[in-house]
Amino acid sequence: MAPILGCVADDFTGATDLANMLVRGGMRTVQLIGVPDAGRPVPDVDAIVVALKSRTIAPADAVAQSVAALDWLKAAGCARFFFKYCSTFDSTDRGNIGPVADALLDRLDSDRTIACPAFPETGRTIFKGHLFVGDQLLSDSPMRHHPLTPMTESNLVAVLGRQTARGVGLIQFRAVAAGAEAIRAQLDGLVSNGDTYAIVDAVTDDQLHVIGEAVADLPLITGGSGVALGLPAAYRARGMLSPSAGADAVPAVSGKAAVLAGSCSAATLGQIAEWRKTRPSYNIDPLRLANGEDVAGEALAFLRQHLEAGPALVYASAPPETVKAIQAKLGREEAGAIVERAMAHIATTLVAEDGVRRLVVAGGETSGAVVSALGVTGLRIGAQIDPGVPGTVTLDTPTIALALKSGNFGGVDFFEKALAAMP
Ligand code: ADP
């Protein structure tokens, strides 16, 4: 059977977040990294999420990559499509949400879609078209100061309106509260008034289920992972999806295990401290790396001493003052890049030479560097380890179990929990 839902995500961890949501709803899901090659076999699953890195690239490039991903998903037989962006609508006046959504609609010959980044469970609500992050308007939240996509306007009708020449309307709370039929009627009304997009209010997760039911027949849905909450049930109600228990089943992977941490986020620092109470660890010093010392070699030698007995951790993570001092000496980008290169080298050596087949990686950028160095092109998404972070198994050879955790995700015992989840 062909997959039901084909998704294009504008970044890697956002793609995993959406895939995790679909698996929890009972859809067997894989995540493919980058635009798949034309000849790539179509996996036997219910949903495919193509992870791009298109959030902040030039709009024309984002459009080209997104359309190429959509074309592959169409050829794979997907019946519906989803464009996934961040729940804080991360974008600039140039895009890339508007330009990409315009292009995908054209490709699908469709005259309408919704734009709904809401996810109340994680504090993202939309009321009268205004996006809130927790108790603050988006424009009062820390997103105001984001280095790449500062969000200084909370009215999403206005934000999306600046990114597209097409009309943007609003489906208000009242229609959402009245149910799926009312939402569809509102969307019909907006389209007959000349609009293409509808921002949709949502302040509870129940409303996301109603919205999912209302939009499940649209060729294209755009939104955050929250709006996918209601889709599996809607597809099941239409007889498109069997009541699949075990959507999170992944093949067992055996082999040695290691943890690599390049994230300096507070949650990761806590997880490292917890790990170090009982388990071995090696700390990478970026300044020594920058000096040309063979720090990665030392880390590998350390790991080789310990991996027979059990998992060990290599971390570059440091508290904010230390990171600041290192960045002042090396530059922010260079500090990040040398640590990422070292982590990538350690990961590929462990897999190629040491029989490591289970890896926990902390850090969004760090995960991206490790996955691309390993040449991973696809992940089967397994059960959730902690909110937003599933266990995964690569579709490539050799098969590797990966738990990829961005910044502030995961409880204090995340590393142990992830290793226990990939026995
Ligand atoms: P997060 O998901 O927490 O943001 P990332 O991996 O995305 O984590 O980003 C962390 C960045 O910090 C990476 O580029 C990493 O290489 C870099 N880094 C890690 N340790 C240090 C350090 N001690 N000093 C400076 N930069 C570091």
Short mmCIF file of C-alpha atoms and ligand atoms in Angstrom, two decimals:
data_model
loop_
_atom_site.label_atom_id
_atom_site.label_comp_id
_atom_site.label_asym_id
_atom_site.label_seq_id
_atom_site.Cartn_x
_atom_site.Cartn_y
_atom_site.Cartn_z
CA MET A 1 0.00 0.00 0.00
CA ALA A 2 1.23 3.49 -0.82
CA PRO A 3 1.87 5.89 2.05
CA ILE A 4 -1.02 8.17 3.01
CA LEU A 5 0.82 11.30 4.09
CA GLY A 6 3.89 12.88 2.50
CA CYS A 7 5.49 15.65 4.55
CA VAL A 8 8.12 18.29 3.81
CA ALA A 9 9.75 19.74 6.94
CA ASP A 10 11.90 22.86 6.95
CA ASP A 11 14.40 21.53 9.49
CA PHE A 12 15.75 18.26 10.88
CA THR A 13 14.50 18.21 14.46
CA GLY A 14 11.15 19.66 13.33
CA ALA A 15 10.84 16.70 10.97
CA THR A 16 11.51 14.27 13.82
CA ASP A 17 8.98 16.07 16.00
CA LEU A 18 6.28 15.62 13.32
CA ALA A 19 7.27 12.00 12.67
CA ASN A 20 7.07 11.30 16.40
CA MET A 21 3.56 12.78 16.49
CA LEU A 22 2.38 10.63 13.57
CA VAL A 23 3.83 7.45 15.10
CA ARG A 24 2.07 8.21 18.38
CA GLY A 25 -1.17 8.43 16.40
CA GLY A 26 -0.53 4.96 14.98
CA MET A 27 1.04 5.80 11.61
CA ARG A 28 4.18 3.87 10.67
CA THR A 29 6.60 6.64 9.71
CA VAL A 30 10.05 7.14 8.24
CA GLN A 31 12.09 10.31 8.09
CA LEU A 32 14.24 10.80 4.98
CA ILE A 33 17.13 13.23 5.12
CA GLY A 34 17.30 15.69 2.25
CA VAL A 35 15.48 15.35 -1.08
CA PRO A 36 15.40 11.59 -1.81
CA ASP A 37 17.15 10.28 -4.94
CA ALA A 38 14.73 9.61 -7.77
CA GLY A 39 15.33 5.87 -7.67
CA ARG A 40 15.04 5.47 -3.90
CA PRO A 41 12.63 2.63 -3.05
CA VAL A 42 9.43 3.72 -1.32
CA PRO A 43 9.34 2.36 2.24
CA ASP A 44 6.29 0.36 3.33
CA VAL A 45 4.89 2.90 5.81
CA ASP A 46 1.89 5.17 6.35
CA ALA A 47 3.79 8.48 6.39
CA ILE A 48 7.08 9.81 5.05
CA VAL A 49 8.67 13.01 6.37
CA VAL A 50 11.39 14.57 4.22
CA ALA A 51 13.69 16.66 6.42
CA LEU A 52 15.15 19.68 4.66
CA LYS A 53 17.29 22.49 6.07
CA SER A 54 15.33 25.20 4.32
CA ARG A 55 14.08 27.50 7.06
CA THR A 56 16.58 30.30 6.54
CA ILE A 57 18.08 29.67 3.09
CA ALA A 58 17.21 31.89 0.09
CA PRO A 59 13.47 31.59 -0.73
CA ALA A 60 14.16 30.38 -4.29
CA ASP A 61 16.32 27.53 -2.94
CA ALA A 62 13.74 26.63 -0.30
CA VAL A 63 11.06 26.49 -3.00
CA ALA A 64 13.20 24.38 -5.33
CA GLN A 65 14.08 21.84 -2.62
CA SER A 66 10.53 21.69 -1.24
CA VAL A 67 9.01 21.16 -4.69
CA ALA A 68 11.58 18.45 -5.46
CA ALA A 69 10.68 16.71 -2.18
CA LEU A 70 6.97 17.02 -2.97
CA ASP A 71 7.48 15.58 -6.45
CA TRP A 72 9.24 12.54 -4.95
CA LEU A 73 6.46 12.08 -2.38
CA LYS A 74 3.84 12.35 -5.14
CA ALA A 75 5.66 9.78 -7.23
CA ALA A 76 5.80 7.58 -4.10
CA GLY A 77 2.01 7.53 -4.16
CA CYS A 78 1.23 9.70 -1.12
CA ALA A 79 -2.40 10.81 -1.08
CA ARG A 80 -2.08 13.92 1.11
CA PHE A 81 0.71 16.37 1.83
CA PHE A 82 1.92 18.38 4.81
CA PHE A 83 4.33 21.31 4.96
CA LYS A 84 5.81 21.43 8.45
CA TYR A 85 7.38 24.54 9.98
CA CYS A 86 8.13 25.66 13.51
CA SER A 87 5.39 26.20 16.09
CA THR A 88 6.70 29.74 16.52
CA PHE A 89 6.24 30.36 12.78
CA ASP A 90 10.00 31.02 12.38
CA SER A 91 10.40 32.98 9.16
CA THR A 92 11.34 36.37 7.76
CA ASP A 93 9.40 38.85 5.63
CA ARG A 94 10.92 37.14 2.55
CA GLY A 95 9.82 33.68 3.63
CA ASN A 96 10.16 30.88 3.56
CA ILE A 97 6.71 29.78 4.70
CA GLY A 98 4.72 31.83 2.16
CA PRO A 99 6.83 31.14 -0.95
CA VAL A 100 7.10 27.40 -0.21
CA ALA A 101 3.37 27.03 0.56
CA ASP A 102 2.49 28.96 -2.66
CA ALA A 103 4.68 26.64 -4.73
CA LEU A 104 3.37 23.44 -3.11
CA LEU A 105 -0.25 24.53 -3.64
CA ASP A 106 0.48 25.24 -7.30
CA ARG A 107 2.14 21.86 -7.71
CA LEU A 108 -0.91 20.18 -6.20
CA ASP A 109 -3.34 22.31 -8.20
CA SER A 110 -5.04 23.37 -5.00
CA ASP A 111 -6.65 26.72 -4.20
CA ARG A 112 -6.64 26.58 -0.42
CA THR A 113 -4.90 25.49 2.75
CA ILE A 114 -4.66 26.29 6.42
CA ALA A 115 -1.64 27.70 8.25
CA CYS A 116 -1.74 26.55 11.86
CA PRO A 117 1.40 26.37 14.02
CA ALA A 118 -0.67 25.95 17.22
CA PHE A 119 0.26 23.28 19.77
CA PRO A 120 -1.42 24.13 23.08
CA GLU A 121 0.24 21.27 25.01
CA THR A 122 3.59 22.95 24.39
CA GLY A 123 2.25 26.46 25.02
CA ARG A 124 1.66 27.53 21.41
CA THR A 125 -1.90 28.86 21.12
CA ILE A 126 -3.56 31.05 18.49
CA PHE A 127 -6.42 33.40 19.37
CA LYS A 128 -7.88 35.90 16.90
CA GLY A 129 -4.95 35.11 14.67
CA HIS A 130 -2.36 36.04 17.30
CA LEU A 131 0.23 33.47 18.28
CA PHE A 132 1.09 33.10 21.95
CA VAL A 133 4.15 31.38 23.40
CA GLY A 134 3.10 30.37 26.91
CA ASP A 135 1.52 33.47 28.41
CA GLN A 136 3.24 35.92 26.07
CA LEU A 137 2.47 37.14 22.61
CA LEU A 138 5.02 35.78 20.14
CA SER A 139 6.39 39.31 19.69
CA ASP A 140 6.99 39.66 23.45
CA SER A 141 8.62 36.22 23.75
CA PRO A 142 12.34 35.49 23.44
CA MET A 143 11.64 34.74 19.73
CA ARG A 144 11.70 38.51 19.32
CA HIS A 145 15.49 38.31 19.57
CA HIS A 146 16.13 35.16 17.52
CA PRO A 147 19.38 35.67 15.59
CA LEU A 148 18.04 34.38 12.24
CA THR A 149 14.25 34.68 12.37
CA PRO A 150 13.28 37.43 14.83
CA MET A 151 9.51 37.35 15.29
CA THR A 152 8.38 40.91 16.07
CA GLU A 153 4.76 40.54 14.95
CA SER A 154 2.24 38.13 16.56
CA ASN A 155 -0.64 38.54 14.13
CA LEU A 156 -0.08 35.60 11.81
CA VAL A 157 -2.48 36.96 9.18
CA ALA A 158 -0.09 39.90 8.85
CA VAL A 159 3.08 37.77 9.11
CA LEU A 160 2.02 35.36 6.37
CA GLY A 161 0.49 38.22 4.36
CA ARG A 162 3.96 39.73 3.95
CA GLN A 163 5.30 36.47 2.53
CA THR A 164 2.71 35.81 -0.19
CA ALA A 165 0.76 37.75 -2.79
CA ARG A 166 -2.27 35.52 -2.09
CA GLY A 167 -5.02 36.38 0.33
CA VAL A 168 -4.71 35.35 3.97
CA GLY A 169 -7.85 35.08 6.10
CA LEU A 170 -8.67 33.87 9.59
CA ILE A 171 -10.85 31.07 10.91
CA GLN A 172 -11.76 32.31 14.34
CA PHE A 173 -12.11 30.51 17.60
CA ARG A 174 -15.93 30.58 17.33
CA ALA A 175 -15.95 28.46 14.16
CA VAL A 176 -13.33 26.09 15.59
CA ALA A 177 -15.44 25.64 18.72
CA ALA A 178 -18.48 24.87 16.51
CA GLY A 179 -16.75 21.88 14.92
CA ALA A 180 -15.26 20.48 11.73
CA GLU A 181 -18.23 21.38 9.50
CA ALA A 182 -18.10 25.01 10.61
CA ILE A 183 -14.36 25.14 9.92
CA ARG A 184 -14.85 23.77 6.40
CA ALA A 185 -17.69 26.26 5.76
CA GLN A 186 -15.47 29.14 6.90
CA LEU A 187 -12.68 27.99 4.63
CA ASP A 188 -15.11 27.80 1.68
CA GLY A 189 -16.24 31.33 2.51
CA LEU A 190 -12.69 32.68 2.65
CA VAL A 191 -11.80 31.06 -0.68
CA SER A 192 -14.89 32.49 -2.36
CA ASN A 193 -13.75 35.90 -1.08
CA GLY A 194 -10.44 35.40 -2.85
CA ASP A 195 -8.29 34.13 0.01
CA THR A 196 -5.99 31.13 -0.31
CA TYR A 197 -4.75 30.75 3.26
CA ALA A 198 -6.59 30.49 6.55
CA ILE A 199 -4.80 31.03 9.83
CA VAL A 200 -6.79 28.89 12.30
CA ASP A 201 -7.33 29.74 15.98
CA ALA A 202 -6.66 26.91 18.45
CA VAL A 203 -6.31 27.15 22.21
CA THR A 204 -6.78 23.53 23.28
CA ASP A 205 -5.40 20.24 21.98
CA ASP A 206 -9.01 19.03 21.54
CA GLN A 207 -9.41 21.76 18.95
CA LEU A 208 -6.42 20.38 17.05
CA HIS A 209 -8.31 17.09 16.74
CA VAL A 210 -11.32 18.98 15.34
CA ILE A 211 -9.10 20.92 12.93
CA GLY A 212 -7.45 17.65 11.82
CA GLU A 213 -10.85 16.20 10.97
CA ALA A 214 -11.83 19.40 9.14
CA VAL A 215 -8.75 19.53 6.90
CA ALA A 216 -7.95 15.85 6.36
CA ASP A 217 -9.25 15.94 2.77
CA LEU A 218 -7.23 19.00 1.71
CA PRO A 219 -4.39 18.09 -0.66
CA LEU A 220 -2.01 20.26 1.40
CA ILE A 221 -1.98 21.17 5.08
CA THR A 222 0.61 23.57 6.51
CA GLY A 223 1.44 23.89 10.17
CA GLY A 224 3.44 22.78 13.16
CA SER A 225 3.49 19.25 14.49
CA GLY A 226 0.42 20.01 16.65
CA VAL A 227 -1.98 20.10 13.74
CA ALA A 228 -0.93 16.53 12.92
CA LEU A 229 -2.42 15.42 16.26
CA GLY A 230 -5.85 14.87 14.73
CA LEU A 231 -4.80 13.46 11.35
CA PRO A 232 -4.35 9.74 12.10
CA ALA A 233 -7.87 9.50 13.58
CA ALA A 234 -9.28 11.43 10.61
CA TYR A 235 -7.60 9.05 8.14
CA ARG A 236 -8.86 6.08 10.14
CA ALA A 237 -12.42 7.47 10.04
CA ARG A 238 -12.09 7.60 6.24
CA GLY A 239 -10.91 4.00 6.04
CA MET A 240 -7.48 5.11 4.78
CA LEU A 241 -5.53 3.85 7.80
CA SER A 242 -5.96 0.55 9.58
CA PRO A 243 -6.07 0.60 13.38
CA SER A 244 -2.36 -0.14 13.45
CA ALA A 245 -0.99 -1.08 16.81
CA GLY A 246 2.78 -1.32 16.79
CA ALA A 247 3.41 1.67 14.51
CA ASP A 248 6.45 2.36 16.69
CA ALA A 249 8.00 -1.07 16.15
CA VAL A 250 11.62 -0.83 14.97
CA PRO A 251 14.11 -3.63 14.39
CA ALA A 252 16.29 -4.47 17.39
CA VAL A 253 19.89 -3.34 16.97
CA SER A 254 22.69 -4.89 18.96
CA GLY A 255 26.19 -3.56 19.36
CA LYS A 256 28.20 -1.28 21.59
CA ALA A 257 26.71 2.02 22.71
CA ALA A 258 28.08 5.54 23.17
CA VAL A 259 26.72 8.97 24.02
CA LEU A 260 27.99 12.12 22.25
CA ALA A 261 26.99 15.53 23.56
CA GLY A 262 27.67 18.82 21.77
CA SER A 263 24.68 20.69 23.15
CA CYS A 264 25.37 23.34 25.78
CA SER A 265 21.69 23.76 26.69
CA ALA A 266 20.69 23.63 30.34
CA ALA A 267 18.87 20.30 29.99
CA THR A 268 21.90 18.66 28.38
CA LEU A 269 24.24 19.97 31.09
CA GLY A 270 21.94 18.41 33.70
CA GLN A 271 21.87 15.11 31.82
CA ILE A 272 25.68 15.07 31.64
CA ALA A 273 26.00 15.76 35.37
CA GLU A 274 23.56 12.93 36.11
CA TRP A 275 25.43 10.51 33.84
CA ARG A 276 28.80 11.34 35.39
CA LYS A 277 27.61 10.26 38.83
CA THR A 278 27.84 6.61 37.77
CA ARG A 279 29.24 6.32 34.25
CA PRO A 280 32.53 7.12 32.48
CA SER A 281 32.92 10.31 30.47
CA TYR A 282 35.54 12.24 28.51
CA ASN A 283 35.46 16.02 28.12
CA ILE A 284 36.55 17.57 24.81
CA ASP A 285 38.30 20.92 25.12
CA PRO A 286 37.61 23.03 22.01
CA LEU A 287 40.71 25.17 22.64
CA ARG A 288 42.96 22.11 22.46
CA LEU A 289 41.13 21.04 19.29
CA ALA A 290 41.78 24.47 17.82
CA ASN A 291 45.48 24.03 18.70
CA GLY A 292 45.58 21.03 16.43
CA GLU A 293 45.93 18.50 19.30
CA ASP A 294 44.53 15.04 18.64
CA VAL A 295 41.68 15.38 21.10
CA ALA A 296 39.35 13.21 19.05
CA GLY A 297 42.02 10.46 19.13
CA GLU A 298 42.22 10.76 22.93
CA ALA A 299 38.44 10.55 23.17
CA LEU A 300 38.41 7.42 21.01
CA ALA A 301 41.17 5.82 23.11
CA PHE A 302 39.13 6.59 26.23
CA LEU A 303 35.99 5.10 24.72
CA ARG A 304 37.86 1.96 23.66
CA GLN A 305 38.92 1.40 27.26
CA HIS A 306 35.32 1.47 28.44
CA LEU A 307 32.94 0.34 25.72
CA GLU A 308 33.43 -3.40 26.33
CA ALA A 309 32.09 -2.90 29.84
CA GLY A 310 29.25 -0.54 28.95
CA PRO A 311 28.34 2.79 27.38
CA ALA A 312 30.50 5.89 27.84
CA LEU A 313 30.01 9.58 27.12
CA VAL A 314 32.08 12.11 25.17
CA TYR A 315 30.98 15.69 25.67
CA ALA A 316 32.13 19.15 24.63
CA SER A 317 29.22 20.77 26.42
CA ALA A 318 30.10 23.51 28.87
CA PRO A 319 28.26 26.11 30.96
CA PRO A 320 27.48 29.51 29.37
CA GLU A 321 30.50 31.39 30.83
CA THR A 322 32.93 28.78 29.50
CA VAL A 323 31.24 28.72 26.09
CA LYS A 324 31.42 32.53 25.95
CA ALA A 325 35.12 32.50 26.74
CA ILE A 326 35.79 29.84 24.09
CA GLN A 327 33.73 31.72 21.52
CA ALA A 328 35.60 34.94 22.33
CA LYS A 329 38.88 33.18 21.48
CA LEU A 330 37.76 31.12 18.47
CA GLY A 331 34.66 32.87 17.17
CA ARG A 332 31.19 31.42 17.61
CA GLU A 333 31.05 29.65 14.25
CA GLU A 334 34.55 28.22 14.37
CA ALA A 335 34.07 26.92 17.93
CA GLY A 336 30.87 25.19 16.85
CA ALA A 337 32.37 23.82 13.67
CA ILE A 338 35.49 22.26 15.21
CA VAL A 339 33.45 20.54 17.91
CA GLU A 340 30.96 19.26 15.32
CA ARG A 341 33.82 17.95 13.14
CA ALA A 342 35.33 16.15 16.13
CA MET A 343 32.00 14.57 17.10
CA ALA A 344 31.38 13.50 13.50
CA HIS A 345 34.85 11.93 13.32
CA ILE A 346 34.37 10.09 16.61
CA ALA A 347 30.95 8.77 15.55
CA THR A 348 32.11 7.51 12.14
CA THR A 349 35.22 5.85 13.63
CA LEU A 350 33.20 4.13 16.36
CA VAL A 351 30.82 2.71 13.78
CA ALA A 352 33.50 1.77 11.22
CA GLU A 353 36.11 0.31 13.57
CA ASP A 354 34.65 -0.43 16.98
CA GLY A 355 31.32 -2.13 16.41
CA VAL A 356 29.29 0.70 17.93
CA ARG A 357 25.70 0.42 16.68
CA ARG A 358 23.78 2.43 19.26
CA LEU A 359 24.37 6.17 19.60
CA VAL A 360 22.71 8.84 21.69
CA VAL A 361 23.51 12.35 20.39
CA ALA A 362 22.66 15.55 22.25
CA GLY A 363 22.33 18.78 20.25
CA GLY A 364 20.40 19.70 17.11
CA GLU A 365 23.41 20.86 15.10
CA THR A 366 25.55 18.12 16.60
CA SER A 367 22.98 15.50 15.54
CA GLY A 368 22.91 16.95 12.04
CA ALA A 369 26.71 16.75 11.80
CA VAL A 370 26.81 13.15 13.10
CA VAL A 371 23.97 11.93 10.89
CA SER A 372 25.45 13.45 7.76
CA ALA A 373 28.97 12.15 8.52
CA LEU A 374 27.52 8.66 9.01
CA GLY A 375 25.87 8.98 5.60
CA VAL A 376 22.44 8.29 7.08
CA THR A 377 19.70 8.91 4.52
CA GLY A 378 16.65 7.63 6.39
CA LEU A 379 15.33 6.80 9.85
CA ARG A 380 12.49 4.56 10.92
CA ILE A 381 10.79 6.32 13.82
CA GLY A 382 10.22 4.26 16.97
CA ALA A 383 8.61 4.81 20.34
CA GLN A 384 8.94 8.11 22.15
CA ILE A 385 11.72 8.18 24.76
CA ASP A 386 10.86 11.55 26.28
CA PRO A 387 8.38 14.15 24.94
CA GLY A 388 9.33 15.06 21.37
CA VAL A 389 12.24 12.60 21.12
CA PRO A 390 11.67 9.17 19.59
CA GLY A 391 14.10 6.31 19.31
CA THR A 392 15.08 5.75 15.65
CA VAL A 393 16.79 3.10 13.56
CA THR A 394 18.64 3.97 10.35
CA LEU A 395 17.42 2.59 7.03
CA ASP A 396 21.04 2.46 5.83
CA THR A 397 23.81 -0.10 6.15
CA PRO A 398 25.02 -0.77 8.75
CA THR A 399 21.81 -0.41 10.72
CA ILE A 400 22.36 1.93 13.66
CA ALA A 401 20.00 2.82 16.51
CA LEU A 402 20.04 6.59 17.05
CA ALA A 403 18.46 8.79 19.70
CA LEU A 404 18.86 12.39 18.52
CA LYS A 405 17.98 15.00 21.08
CA SER A 406 17.89 18.72 20.46
CA GLY A 407 18.83 21.26 23.12
CA ASN A 408 16.39 21.43 25.95
CA PHE A 409 14.61 18.13 25.38
CA GLY A 410 14.61 15.18 27.72
CA GLY A 411 14.55 14.56 31.45
CA VAL A 412 17.66 14.43 33.60
CA ASP A 413 18.04 10.65 33.05
CA PHE A 414 17.57 10.93 29.27
CA PHE A 415 20.83 9.18 28.30
CA GLU A 416 20.14 6.06 30.39
CA LYS A 417 16.52 6.05 29.29
CA ALA A 418 17.47 6.29 25.61
CA LEU A 419 20.01 3.46 25.93
CA ALA A 420 17.45 1.29 27.71
CA ALA A 421 14.99 1.99 24.88
CA MET A 422 17.48 0.74 22.28
CA PRO A 423 18.63 -2.52 23.82
P1 ADP B 1 21.42 22.62 20.97
O1 ADP B 1 20.43 21.67 20.37
O2 ADP B 1 21.49 22.52 22.47
O3 ADP B 1 21.29 24.02 20.45
P2 ADP B 1 23.51 22.21 19.07
O4 ADP B 1 24.30 20.97 18.82
O5 ADP B 1 22.46 22.57 18.06
O6 ADP B 1 22.86 22.07 20.50
O7 ADP B 1 24.46 23.47 19.17
C1 ADP B 1 25.51 23.51 20.06
C2 ADP B 1 26.70 24.12 19.34
O8 ADP B 1 27.68 24.44 20.30
C3 ADP B 1 27.34 23.15 18.36
O9 ADP B 1 27.72 23.84 17.21
C4 ADP B 1 28.57 22.66 19.14
O10 ADP B 1 29.60 22.24 18.28
C5 ADP B 1 28.94 23.89 19.90
N1 ADP B 1 29.72 23.62 21.12
C6 ADP B 1 29.72 22.49 21.86
N2 ADP B 1 30.52 22.61 22.91
C7 ADP B 1 31.05 23.85 22.85
C8 ADP B 1 31.94 24.57 23.68
N3 ADP B 1 32.46 24.02 24.79
N4 ADP B 1 32.27 25.82 23.32
C9 ADP B 1 31.73 26.37 22.21
N5 ADP B 1 30.88 25.77 21.40
C10 ADP B 1 30.53 24.51 21.71
#
